[in-house]
Each structure stands twice: as C-alpha cells, then as structure tokens.
Short mmCIF file of C-alpha atoms in Angstrom, two decimals:
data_model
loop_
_atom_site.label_atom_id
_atom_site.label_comp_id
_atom_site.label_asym_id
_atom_site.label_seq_id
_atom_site.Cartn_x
_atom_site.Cartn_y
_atom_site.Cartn_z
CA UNK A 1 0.00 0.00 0.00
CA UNK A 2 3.16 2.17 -0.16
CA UNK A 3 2.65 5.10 -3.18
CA UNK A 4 6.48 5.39 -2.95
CA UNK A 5 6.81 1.24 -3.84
CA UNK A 6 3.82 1.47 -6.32
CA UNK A 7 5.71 4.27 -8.32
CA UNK A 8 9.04 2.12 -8.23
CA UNK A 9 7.00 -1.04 -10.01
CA UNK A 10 8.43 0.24 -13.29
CA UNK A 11 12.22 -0.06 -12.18
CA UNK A 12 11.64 -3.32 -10.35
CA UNK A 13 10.34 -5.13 -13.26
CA UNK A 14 13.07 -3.88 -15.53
CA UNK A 15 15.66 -4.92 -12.85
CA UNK A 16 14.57 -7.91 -12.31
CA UNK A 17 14.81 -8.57 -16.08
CA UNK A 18 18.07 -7.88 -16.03
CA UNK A 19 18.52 -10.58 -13.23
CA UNK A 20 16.14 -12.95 -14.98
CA UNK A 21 16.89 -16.33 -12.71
CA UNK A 22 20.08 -15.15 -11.31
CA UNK A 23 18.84 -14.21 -7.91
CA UNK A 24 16.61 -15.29 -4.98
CA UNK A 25 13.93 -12.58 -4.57
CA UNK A 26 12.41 -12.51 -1.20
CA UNK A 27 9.51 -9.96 -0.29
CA UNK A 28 9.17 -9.08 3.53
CA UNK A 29 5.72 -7.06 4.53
CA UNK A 30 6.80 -4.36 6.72
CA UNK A 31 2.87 -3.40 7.65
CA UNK A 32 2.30 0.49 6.67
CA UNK A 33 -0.86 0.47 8.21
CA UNK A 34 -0.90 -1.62 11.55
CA UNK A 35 -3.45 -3.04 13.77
CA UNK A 36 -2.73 -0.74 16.55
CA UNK A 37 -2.73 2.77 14.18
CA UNK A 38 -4.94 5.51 15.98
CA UNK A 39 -7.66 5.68 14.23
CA UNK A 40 -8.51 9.12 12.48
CA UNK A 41 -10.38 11.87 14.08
CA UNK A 42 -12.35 12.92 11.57
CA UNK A 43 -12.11 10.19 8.81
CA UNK A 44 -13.10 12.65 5.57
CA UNK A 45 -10.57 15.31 6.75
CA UNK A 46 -7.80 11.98 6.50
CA UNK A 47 -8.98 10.68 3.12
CA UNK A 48 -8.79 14.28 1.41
CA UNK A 49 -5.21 14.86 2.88
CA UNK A 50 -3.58 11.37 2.02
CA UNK A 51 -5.32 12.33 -1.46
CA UNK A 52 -3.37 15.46 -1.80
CA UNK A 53 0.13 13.28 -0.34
CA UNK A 54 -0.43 10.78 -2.78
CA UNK A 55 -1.18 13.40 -5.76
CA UNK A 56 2.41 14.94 -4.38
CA UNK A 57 4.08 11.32 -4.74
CA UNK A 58 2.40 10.90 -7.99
CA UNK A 59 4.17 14.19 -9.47
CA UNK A 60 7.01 12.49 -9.09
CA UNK A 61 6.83 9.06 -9.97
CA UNK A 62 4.20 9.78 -12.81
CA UNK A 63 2.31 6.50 -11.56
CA UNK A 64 -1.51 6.31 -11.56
CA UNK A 65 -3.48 7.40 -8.92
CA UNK A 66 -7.11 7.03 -8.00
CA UNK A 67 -9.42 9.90 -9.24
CA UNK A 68 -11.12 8.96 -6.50
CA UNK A 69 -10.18 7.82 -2.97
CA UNK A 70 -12.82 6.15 -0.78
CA UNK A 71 -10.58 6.49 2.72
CA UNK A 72 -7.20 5.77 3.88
CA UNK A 73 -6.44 1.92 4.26
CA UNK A 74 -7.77 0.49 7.90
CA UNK A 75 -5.07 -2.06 8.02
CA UNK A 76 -2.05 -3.76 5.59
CA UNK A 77 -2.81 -6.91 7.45
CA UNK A 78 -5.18 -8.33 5.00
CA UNK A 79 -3.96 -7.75 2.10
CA UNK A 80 -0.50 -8.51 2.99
CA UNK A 81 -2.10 -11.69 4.50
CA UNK A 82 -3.43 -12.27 1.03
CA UNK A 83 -0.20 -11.62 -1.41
CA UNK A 84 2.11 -13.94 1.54
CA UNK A 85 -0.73 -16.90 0.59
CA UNK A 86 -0.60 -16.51 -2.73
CA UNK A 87 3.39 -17.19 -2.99
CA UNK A 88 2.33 -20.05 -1.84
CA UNK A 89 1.40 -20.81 -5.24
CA UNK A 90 4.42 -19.87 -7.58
CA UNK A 91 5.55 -16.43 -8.37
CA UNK A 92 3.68 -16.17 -11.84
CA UNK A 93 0.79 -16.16 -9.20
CA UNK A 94 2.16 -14.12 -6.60
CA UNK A 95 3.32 -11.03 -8.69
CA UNK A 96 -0.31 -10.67 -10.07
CA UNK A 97 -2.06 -11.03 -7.14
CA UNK A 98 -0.13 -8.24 -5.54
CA UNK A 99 -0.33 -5.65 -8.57
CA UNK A 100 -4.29 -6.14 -8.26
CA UNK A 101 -3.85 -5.73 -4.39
CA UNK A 102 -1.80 -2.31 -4.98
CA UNK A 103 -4.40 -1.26 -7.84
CA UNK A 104 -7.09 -1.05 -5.65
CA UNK A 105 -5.32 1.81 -3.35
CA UNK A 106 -3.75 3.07 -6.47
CA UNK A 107 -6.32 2.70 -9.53
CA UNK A 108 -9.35 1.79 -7.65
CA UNK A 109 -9.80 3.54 -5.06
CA UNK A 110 -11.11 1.15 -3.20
CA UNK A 111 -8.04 -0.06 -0.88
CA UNK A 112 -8.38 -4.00 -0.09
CA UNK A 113 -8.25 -3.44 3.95
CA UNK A 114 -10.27 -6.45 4.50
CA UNK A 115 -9.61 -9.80 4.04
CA UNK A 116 -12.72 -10.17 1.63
CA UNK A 117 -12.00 -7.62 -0.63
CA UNK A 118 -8.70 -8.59 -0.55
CA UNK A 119 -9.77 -12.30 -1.61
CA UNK A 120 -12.12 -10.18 -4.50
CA UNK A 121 -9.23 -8.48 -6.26
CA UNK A 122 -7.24 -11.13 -6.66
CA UNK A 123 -10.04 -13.27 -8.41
CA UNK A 124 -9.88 -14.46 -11.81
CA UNK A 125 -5.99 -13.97 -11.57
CA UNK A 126 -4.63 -16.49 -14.11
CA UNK A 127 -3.40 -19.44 -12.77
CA UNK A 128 -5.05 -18.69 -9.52
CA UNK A 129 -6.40 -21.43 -7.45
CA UNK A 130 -9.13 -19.30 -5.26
CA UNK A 131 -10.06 -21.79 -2.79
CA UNK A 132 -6.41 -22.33 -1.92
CA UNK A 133 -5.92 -18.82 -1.43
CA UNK A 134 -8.38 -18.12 1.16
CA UNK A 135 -7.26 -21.43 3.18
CA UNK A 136 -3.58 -20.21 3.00
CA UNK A 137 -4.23 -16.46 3.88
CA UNK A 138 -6.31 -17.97 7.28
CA UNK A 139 -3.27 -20.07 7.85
CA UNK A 140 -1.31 -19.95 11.10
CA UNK A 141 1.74 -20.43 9.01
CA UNK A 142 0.63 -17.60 6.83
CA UNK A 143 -0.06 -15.20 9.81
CA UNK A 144 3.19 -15.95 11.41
CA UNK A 145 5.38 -15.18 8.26
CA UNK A 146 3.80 -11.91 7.90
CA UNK A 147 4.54 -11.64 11.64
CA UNK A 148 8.12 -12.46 10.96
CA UNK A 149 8.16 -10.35 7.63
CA UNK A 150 7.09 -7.47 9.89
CA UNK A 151 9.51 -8.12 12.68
CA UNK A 152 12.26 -7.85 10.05
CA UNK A 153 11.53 -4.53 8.65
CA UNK A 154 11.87 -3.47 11.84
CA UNK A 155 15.52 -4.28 12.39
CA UNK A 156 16.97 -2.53 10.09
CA UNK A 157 20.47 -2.27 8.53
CA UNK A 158 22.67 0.56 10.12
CA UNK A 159 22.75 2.02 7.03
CA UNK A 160 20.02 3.12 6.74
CA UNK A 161 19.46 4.60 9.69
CA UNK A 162 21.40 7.96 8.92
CA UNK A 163 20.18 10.55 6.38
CA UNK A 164 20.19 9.09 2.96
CA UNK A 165 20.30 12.08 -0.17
CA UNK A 166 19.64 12.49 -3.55
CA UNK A 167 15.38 11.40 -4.18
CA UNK A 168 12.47 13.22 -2.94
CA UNK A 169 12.36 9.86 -1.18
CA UNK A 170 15.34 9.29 0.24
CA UNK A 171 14.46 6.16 2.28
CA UNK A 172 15.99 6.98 5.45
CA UNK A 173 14.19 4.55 8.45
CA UNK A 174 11.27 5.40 10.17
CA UNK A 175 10.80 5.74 13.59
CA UNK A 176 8.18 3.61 15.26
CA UNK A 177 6.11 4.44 18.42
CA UNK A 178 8.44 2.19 20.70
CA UNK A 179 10.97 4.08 20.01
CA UNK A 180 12.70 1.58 17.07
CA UNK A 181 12.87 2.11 13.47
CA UNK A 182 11.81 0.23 10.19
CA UNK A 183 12.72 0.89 6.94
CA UNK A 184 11.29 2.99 4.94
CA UNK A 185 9.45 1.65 2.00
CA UNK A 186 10.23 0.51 -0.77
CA UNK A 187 13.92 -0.54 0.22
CA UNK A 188 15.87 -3.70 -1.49
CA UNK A 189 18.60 -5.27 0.65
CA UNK A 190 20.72 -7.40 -1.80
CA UNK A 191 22.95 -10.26 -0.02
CA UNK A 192 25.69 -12.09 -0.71
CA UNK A 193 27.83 -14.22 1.30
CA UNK A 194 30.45 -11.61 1.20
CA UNK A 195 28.33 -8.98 2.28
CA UNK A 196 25.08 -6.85 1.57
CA UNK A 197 23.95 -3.84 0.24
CA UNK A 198 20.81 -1.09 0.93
CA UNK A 199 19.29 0.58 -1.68
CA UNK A 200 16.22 2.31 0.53
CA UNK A 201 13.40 4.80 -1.15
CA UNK A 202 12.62 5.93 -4.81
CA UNK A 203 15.85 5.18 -6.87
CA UNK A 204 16.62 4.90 -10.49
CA UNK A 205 17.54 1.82 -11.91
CA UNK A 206 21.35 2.98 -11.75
CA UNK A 207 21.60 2.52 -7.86
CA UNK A 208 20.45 -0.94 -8.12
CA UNK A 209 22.85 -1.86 -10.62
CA UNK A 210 25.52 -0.22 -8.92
CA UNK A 211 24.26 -2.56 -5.32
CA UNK A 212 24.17 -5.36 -7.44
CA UNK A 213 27.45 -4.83 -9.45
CA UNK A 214 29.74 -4.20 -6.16
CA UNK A 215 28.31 -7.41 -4.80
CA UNK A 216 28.95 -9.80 -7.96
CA UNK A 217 30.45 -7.89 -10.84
CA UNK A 218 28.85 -9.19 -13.86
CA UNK A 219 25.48 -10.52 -12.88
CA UNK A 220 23.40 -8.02 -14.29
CA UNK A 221 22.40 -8.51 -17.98
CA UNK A 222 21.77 -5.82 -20.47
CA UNK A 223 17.34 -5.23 -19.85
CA UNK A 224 16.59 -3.94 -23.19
CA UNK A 225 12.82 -3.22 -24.13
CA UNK A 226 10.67 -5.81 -25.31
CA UNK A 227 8.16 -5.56 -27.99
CA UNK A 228 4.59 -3.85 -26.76
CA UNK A 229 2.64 -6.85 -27.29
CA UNK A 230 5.04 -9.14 -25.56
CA UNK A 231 5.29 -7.12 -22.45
CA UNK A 232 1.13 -6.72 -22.55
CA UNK A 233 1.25 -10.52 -22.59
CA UNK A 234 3.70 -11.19 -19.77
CA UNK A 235 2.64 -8.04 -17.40
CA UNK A 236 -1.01 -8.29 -18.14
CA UNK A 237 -0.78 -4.50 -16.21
CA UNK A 238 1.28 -1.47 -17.76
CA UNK A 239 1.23 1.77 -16.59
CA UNK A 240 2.37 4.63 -18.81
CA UNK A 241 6.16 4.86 -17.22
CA UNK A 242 6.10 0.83 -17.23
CA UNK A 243 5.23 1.00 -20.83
CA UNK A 244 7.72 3.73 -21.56
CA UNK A 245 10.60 2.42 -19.77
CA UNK A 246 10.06 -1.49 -20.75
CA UNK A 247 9.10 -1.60 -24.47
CA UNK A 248 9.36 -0.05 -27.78
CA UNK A 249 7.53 -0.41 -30.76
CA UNK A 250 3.95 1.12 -31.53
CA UNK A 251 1.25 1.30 -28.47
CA UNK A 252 -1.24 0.35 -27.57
CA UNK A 253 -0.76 -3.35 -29.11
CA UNK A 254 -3.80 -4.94 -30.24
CA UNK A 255 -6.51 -5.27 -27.83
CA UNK A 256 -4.93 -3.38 -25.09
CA UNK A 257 -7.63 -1.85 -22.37
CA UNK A 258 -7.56 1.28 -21.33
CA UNK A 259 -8.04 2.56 -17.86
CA UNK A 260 -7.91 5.96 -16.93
CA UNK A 261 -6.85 7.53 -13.64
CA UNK A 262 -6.15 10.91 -12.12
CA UNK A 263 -2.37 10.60 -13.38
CA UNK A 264 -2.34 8.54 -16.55
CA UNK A 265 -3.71 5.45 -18.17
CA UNK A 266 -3.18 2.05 -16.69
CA UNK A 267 -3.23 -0.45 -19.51
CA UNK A 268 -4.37 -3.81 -19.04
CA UNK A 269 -4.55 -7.27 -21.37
CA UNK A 270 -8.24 -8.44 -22.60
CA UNK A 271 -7.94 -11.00 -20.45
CA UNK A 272 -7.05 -9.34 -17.33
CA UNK A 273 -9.27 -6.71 -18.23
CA UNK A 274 -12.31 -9.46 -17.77
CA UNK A 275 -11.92 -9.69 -14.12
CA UNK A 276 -10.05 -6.62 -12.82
CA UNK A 277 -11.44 -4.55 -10.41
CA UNK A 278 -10.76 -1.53 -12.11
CA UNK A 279 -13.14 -2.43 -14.97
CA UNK A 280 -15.89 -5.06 -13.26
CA UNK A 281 -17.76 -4.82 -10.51
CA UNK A 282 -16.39 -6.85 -7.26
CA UNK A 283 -16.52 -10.30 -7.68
CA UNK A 284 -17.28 -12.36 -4.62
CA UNK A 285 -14.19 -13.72 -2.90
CA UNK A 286 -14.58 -17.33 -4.07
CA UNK A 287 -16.60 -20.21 -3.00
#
C-alpha cells in the first residue's frame, strides 16, 4: 500500500529482467498500516489529505493514482495476508495477485483493507487457485510469516538509519512508536555471502545496478525493451512509465484496455481486463 513502492513497479520489473533467474527474490511485509494505528479523528478530513500526499508522490513518480479515494487503508494486514498466501502458489501467481492488491489503493480507489475484498481483487488472476488462497491467507503459518516479515523490517540495517540524499524519497528509516525504526518503504537489501547492500526509497535503476554490481560484478544482464505486445502478454498491467521504460515499438498493441486515472492510463490485457477490479464490478471472494 506504499505510493512510494507502487511508483518504483516500473524499475523493479526492468531490474529484475536484467537478473532474470540469477537471484533469490524474497519480499518481507513491513505493515504500513498496523493493527494498533490511531484511528482518524475525523475520517473525511484523512482521506482528502492522504489524497493530496499521494497526488504529491504521484508528481514524481508519474504512476496512476485514484481519481477517487474512498478512505485511507484500515489495516495492511489483510492484504498482505493475502499476497504472503498466494506465494504459496508460484511467483507467476504471486506477482499478479499483488499488482491487483496495490491497484485497488492506487487505480481503484477502493483499498483491499479487508480480508474479503482482498480475496475479490485477486479473483480471476490467471493461474489462480481461489479456494487455496483463502485457506492459506487464514493459515497460522501464513499469519506468522507476515509476523516475521514485519519483525524484520523493523531491524533494520545501520545504514540506513542515517540521512540518505539524492530522491524526494530518500528512504531513510522510520521511527516507530516504541521508540525503534523500520525501513522505509520501498527498500531492497541485496545479499551475498560476502556482504550486503541497501538501496532504501525511490531510486533509479542505476543505484540498483551499482548494489548489485559491487556485490557480484557481472550478474546483471543488459534489460533492453521488449516488444509492446510481448510485455502486454507477460505483465497483463502497464502503466504509462512501465510502458515507456520497458518496451518499444507502436502502443497500444492490439486489444490493449484502457483505464484511466487521475495521473495517466493504466493499460491492461483483454484478459485481465475481464476480471479486474478496475473495470468489473467486485466479484465475490470465491466459494
């Protein structure tokens, strides 16, 4: 649910292009919004001021936002319960399931703060087994990974502790209530056994090649842009910097649906166009 991580999707996927199979991507869930978050005063006056935050973030990562925002998420649990399930089921699964989990903050509208409507966006995902899903996101195992996941972000690196320059989002951690710190969000930690590196915030693609090339000189591979119709069909999402960044050739490829937002299109395949929440009403979440 983090604007700053939504607006870094389009480096992400070109980086981890460039790694193809090389690595072993982890995600941890660091909780933005927790279970024990005051809740707002005066829940109208919140919405209308994360609005105007997120329309700031949006200015500079160019990524969609909702025209409209129904209120500021209640809780990350659920749908954080949700995307740690469906890794359960391969990551051709996983990555969908969260970029319909982030489009309902960010394209929707309509954040998926509850475990049904988190369960709703992610149906008709392909490859998606539904039933599964809502057994594993009830899961003890489930709940105590996210647990974990949360615990981690907040023991952060040293690093990343001190002031960290050059992006509107530098990254530096955030201090919790109980006096600790997590990292901000979006932040990559890449490991070796020889060591580590923190690249924390919004960053171009250059400081996680640079992380990754001090590490293990030669692992990253030339990510050149892929043909429009290709990237529709492995995506199935594309906002306009994804699109822009990730492929060349004429767009929109055949069939290609159109969503608008507040901040640019988001362009989706036919076939994840059928059951997105963006362009159908909410499907139930499963039987």
């Amino acid at each position: 649910m983090c604007p700053w991580a939504w607006g870094s999707e389009p480096v992400f996927r070109r980086l981890r292009a460039a790694l193809a199979d090389r690595v072993h991507w982890r995600r941890a869930y660091a909780i933005l919004f927790d279970h024990d978050d005051d809740p707002p005063p005066d829940p109208v006056a919140e919405t209308a001021w994360y609005a105007h935050h997120l329309a700031g973030i949006g200015g500079h990562t160019l990524a969609p936002r909702a025209a409209r925002l129904s209120r500021v998420a209640a809780s990350s649990w659920p749908s954080s319960l949700v995307a740690k399930a469906a890794e359960l089921q391969g990551p051709d699964v996983a990555r969908p399931v969260l970029r319909r989990l982030r489009e309902t903050v960010f394209v929707v509208g309509e954040p998926a703060d509850t475990t049904a409507s988190a369960l709703s966006a992610a149906h008709g995902v392909r490859g998606l087994d539904p039933v599964r899903l809502r057994a594993d996101a009830a899961s003890a195992e489930t709940l105590e990974q996210v647990r974990a996941d949360r615990a981690e972000a907040r023991r952060p690196v040293p690093e990343v502790l001190s002031g960290q320059g050059g992006s509107p989002h530098p990254g530096t951690a955030k201090e919790t209530g109980d006096g600790g710190y997590r990292y901000a969000l979006p932040t990559l930690l890449f490991r070796t056994p020889a060591g580590h590196r923190a690249v924390p915030g919004w960053r171009p693609f250059e400081a996680y090649a640079t992380a990754v090339e001090e590490l293990r000189p030669g692992l990253l591979a030339a990510s050149g842009t892929i043909a429009p119709e290709e990237a529709l069909e492995r995506y199935r999402s594309l906002t306009e910097p994804e699109r822009l960044l990730l492929t060349e050739g004429p767009w929109p490829p055949p069939g290609a649906v159109r969503v608008e937002t507040a901040n640019g299109p988001l362009w989706l395949h036919p076939e994840e166009a059928a059951t997105h929440p963006a362009t159908t009403p909410q499907a139930p979440a499963g039987p």
